[in-house]
Coordinates of C-alpha atoms in Angstrom, one line a residue:
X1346 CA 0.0 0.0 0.0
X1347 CA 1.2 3.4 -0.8
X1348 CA 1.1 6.1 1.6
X1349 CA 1.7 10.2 1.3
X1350 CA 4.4 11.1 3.6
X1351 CA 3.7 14.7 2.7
X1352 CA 0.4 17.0 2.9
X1353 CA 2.1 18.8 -0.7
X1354 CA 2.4 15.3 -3.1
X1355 CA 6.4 15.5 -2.3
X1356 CA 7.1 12.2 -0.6
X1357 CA 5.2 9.0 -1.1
X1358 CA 6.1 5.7 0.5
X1359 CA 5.6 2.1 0.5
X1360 CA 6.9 -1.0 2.5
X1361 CA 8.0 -4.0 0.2
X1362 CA 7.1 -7.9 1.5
X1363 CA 10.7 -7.7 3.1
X1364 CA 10.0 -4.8 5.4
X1365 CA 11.9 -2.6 3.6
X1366 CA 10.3 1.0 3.0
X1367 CA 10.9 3.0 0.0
X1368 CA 10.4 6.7 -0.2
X1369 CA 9.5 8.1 -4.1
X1370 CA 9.8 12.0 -3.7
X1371 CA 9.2 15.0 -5.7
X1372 CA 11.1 18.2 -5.2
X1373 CA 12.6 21.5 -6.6
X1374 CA 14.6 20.9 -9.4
X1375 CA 16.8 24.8 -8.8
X1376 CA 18.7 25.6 -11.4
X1377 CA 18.3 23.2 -14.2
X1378 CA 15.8 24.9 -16.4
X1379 CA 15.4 28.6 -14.5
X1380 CA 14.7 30.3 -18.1
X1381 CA 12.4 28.2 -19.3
X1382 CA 8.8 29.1 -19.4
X1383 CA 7.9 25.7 -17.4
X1384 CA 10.5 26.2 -14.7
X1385 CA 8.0 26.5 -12.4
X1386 CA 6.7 23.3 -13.3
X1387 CA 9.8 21.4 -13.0
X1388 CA 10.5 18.7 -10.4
X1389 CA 13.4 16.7 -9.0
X1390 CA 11.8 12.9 -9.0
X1391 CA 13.5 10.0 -6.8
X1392 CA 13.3 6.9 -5.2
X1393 CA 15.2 4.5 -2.9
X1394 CA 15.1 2.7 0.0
X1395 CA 15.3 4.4 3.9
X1396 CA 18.3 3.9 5.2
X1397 CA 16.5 2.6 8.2
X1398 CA 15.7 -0.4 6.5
X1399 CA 17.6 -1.0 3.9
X1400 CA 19.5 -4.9 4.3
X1401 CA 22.8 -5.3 4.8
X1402 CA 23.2 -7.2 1.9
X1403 CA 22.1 -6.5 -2.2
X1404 CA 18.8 -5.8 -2.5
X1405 CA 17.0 -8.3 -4.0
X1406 CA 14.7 -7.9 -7.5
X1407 CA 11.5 -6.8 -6.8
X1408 CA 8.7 -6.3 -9.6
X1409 CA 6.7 -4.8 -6.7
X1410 CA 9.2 -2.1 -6.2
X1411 CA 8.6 -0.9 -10.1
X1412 CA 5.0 -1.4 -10.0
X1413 CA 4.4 0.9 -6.7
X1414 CA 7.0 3.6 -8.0
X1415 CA 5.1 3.9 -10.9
X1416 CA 1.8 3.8 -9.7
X1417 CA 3.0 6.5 -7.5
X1418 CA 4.6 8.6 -11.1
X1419 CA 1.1 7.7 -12.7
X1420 CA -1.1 9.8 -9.5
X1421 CA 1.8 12.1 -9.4
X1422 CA 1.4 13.1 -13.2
X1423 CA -2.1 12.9 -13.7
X1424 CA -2.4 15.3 -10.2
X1425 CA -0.3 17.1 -11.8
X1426 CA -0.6 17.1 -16.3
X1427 CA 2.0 20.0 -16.8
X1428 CA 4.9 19.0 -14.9
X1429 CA 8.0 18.2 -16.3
X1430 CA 10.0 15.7 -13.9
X1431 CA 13.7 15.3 -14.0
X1432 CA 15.3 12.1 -12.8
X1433 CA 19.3 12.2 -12.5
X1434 CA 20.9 9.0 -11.5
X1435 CA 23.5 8.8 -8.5
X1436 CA 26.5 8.0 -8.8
X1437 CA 27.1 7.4 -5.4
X1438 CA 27.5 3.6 -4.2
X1439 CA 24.0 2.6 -1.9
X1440 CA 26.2 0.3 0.2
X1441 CA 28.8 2.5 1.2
X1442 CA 27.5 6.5 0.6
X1443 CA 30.1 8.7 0.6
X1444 CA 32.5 10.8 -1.6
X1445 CA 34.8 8.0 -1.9
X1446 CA 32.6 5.9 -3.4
X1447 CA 31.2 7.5 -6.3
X1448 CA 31.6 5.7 -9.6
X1449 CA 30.1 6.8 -13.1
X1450 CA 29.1 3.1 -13.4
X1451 CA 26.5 3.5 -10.8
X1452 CA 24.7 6.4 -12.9
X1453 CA 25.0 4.6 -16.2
X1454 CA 23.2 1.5 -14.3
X1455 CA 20.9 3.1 -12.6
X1456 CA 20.1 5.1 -16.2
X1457 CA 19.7 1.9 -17.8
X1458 CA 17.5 -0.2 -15.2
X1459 CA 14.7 3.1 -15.0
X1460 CA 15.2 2.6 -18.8
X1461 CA 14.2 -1.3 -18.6
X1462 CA 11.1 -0.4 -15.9
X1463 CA 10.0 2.5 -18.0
X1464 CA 9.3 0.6 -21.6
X1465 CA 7.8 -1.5 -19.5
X1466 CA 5.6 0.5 -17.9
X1467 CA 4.7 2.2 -21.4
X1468 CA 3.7 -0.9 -22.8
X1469 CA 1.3 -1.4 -20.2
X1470 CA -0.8 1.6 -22.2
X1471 CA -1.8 2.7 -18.7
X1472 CA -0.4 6.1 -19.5
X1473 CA 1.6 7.3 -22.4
X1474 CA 5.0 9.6 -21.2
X1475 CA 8.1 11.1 -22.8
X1476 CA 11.2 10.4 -21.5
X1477 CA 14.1 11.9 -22.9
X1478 CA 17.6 11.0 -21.7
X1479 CA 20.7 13.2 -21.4
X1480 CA 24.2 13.3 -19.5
X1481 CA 25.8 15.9 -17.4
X1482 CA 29.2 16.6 -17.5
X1483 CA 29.8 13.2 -19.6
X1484 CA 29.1 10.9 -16.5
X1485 CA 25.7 12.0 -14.7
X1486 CA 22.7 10.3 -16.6
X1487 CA 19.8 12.0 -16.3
X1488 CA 15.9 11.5 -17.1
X1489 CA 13.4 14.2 -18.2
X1490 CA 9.8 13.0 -17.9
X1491 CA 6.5 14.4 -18.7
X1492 CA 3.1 13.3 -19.7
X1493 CA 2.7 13.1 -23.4
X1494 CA 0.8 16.0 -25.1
X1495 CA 2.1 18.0 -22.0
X1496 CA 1.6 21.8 -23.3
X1497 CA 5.7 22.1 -22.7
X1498 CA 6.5 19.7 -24.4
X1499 CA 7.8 21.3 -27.8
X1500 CA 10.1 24.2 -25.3
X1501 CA 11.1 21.1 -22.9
X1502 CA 12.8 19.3 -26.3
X1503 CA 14.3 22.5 -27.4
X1504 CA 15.4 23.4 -24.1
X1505 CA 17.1 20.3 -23.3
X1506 CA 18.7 20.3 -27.4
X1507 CA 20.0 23.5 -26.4
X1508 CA 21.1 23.1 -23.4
X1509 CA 22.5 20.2 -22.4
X1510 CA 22.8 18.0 -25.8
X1511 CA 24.6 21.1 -27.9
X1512 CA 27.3 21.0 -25.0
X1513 CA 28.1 17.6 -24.6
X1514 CA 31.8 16.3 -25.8

């Protein structure tokens, strides 16, 4: 069962059959698009598990991980039709947080697993979104998501071309 953490739609959570709680939250996304006519409708997306229960050990597959985060995205978006939701990937090791244990290869797999859930999730034909993927600085992989026919969605694509994929290496 999912339950808002939050009386704003910021933080949603959900305990998996293990015990272990997952947060999915919503904030400010500062910075990344301030020019843009739908800054205000921009949003920092993420999930993981709290670290007071997260195992000791590799957390094991879970389909019912994927389906509650994106139940949550599909009440988040249809709240919420204009928003424009950008997911950038850690690249910070979930074992061992820290400076010292950042790694590009986290990011990239992180990238490529919301990848994986997301087809899946649009083949459902529960609710058709745009992602478009991106990279920071050559190692950060990043997600933005909106609903499609969102009215942003033409600035959003040249925003991002002219932004972030003219500058790339």
């Amino acid at each position: 069962m999912i339950a808002e953490e939050s009386e704003d739609d910021s933080e949603f959570s959900f305990v998996t059959a293990r015990g272990i709680k997952y947060l999915v939250y919503f904030k400010e996304a500062d910075g990344y698009v301030p020019f843009a006519s739908f800054a205000q409708d921009t949003k920092m997306f993420g999930f993981g598990p709290t670290k007071e229960t997260r195992p000791g050990g590799k957390l094991l597959k879970d389909m019912q991980v994927v389906i509650a985060i994106f139940e949550v995205l599909y009440y988040y978006i249809s709240k919420y039709p204009n928003r424009i939701l950008l997911f950038v990937c850690s690249d910070e090791s979930i074992w061992y947080p820290g400076p010292e244990n950042k790694h590009p290869r986290y990011a990239k797999w992180r990238s490529n697993k919301f990848s994986e859930w997301f087809e899946d999730w649009q083949r459902t034909g529960v609710m058709q979104a745009e992602k478009i993927d991106y990279n920071l600085y050559g190692e950060l992989h990043c997600s933005c998501l909106f609903r499609s026919g969102n009215p942003y969605e033409v600035e959003v694509r040249q925003v991002i071309d002219q932004t972030i994929l003219s500058k790339q290496p």
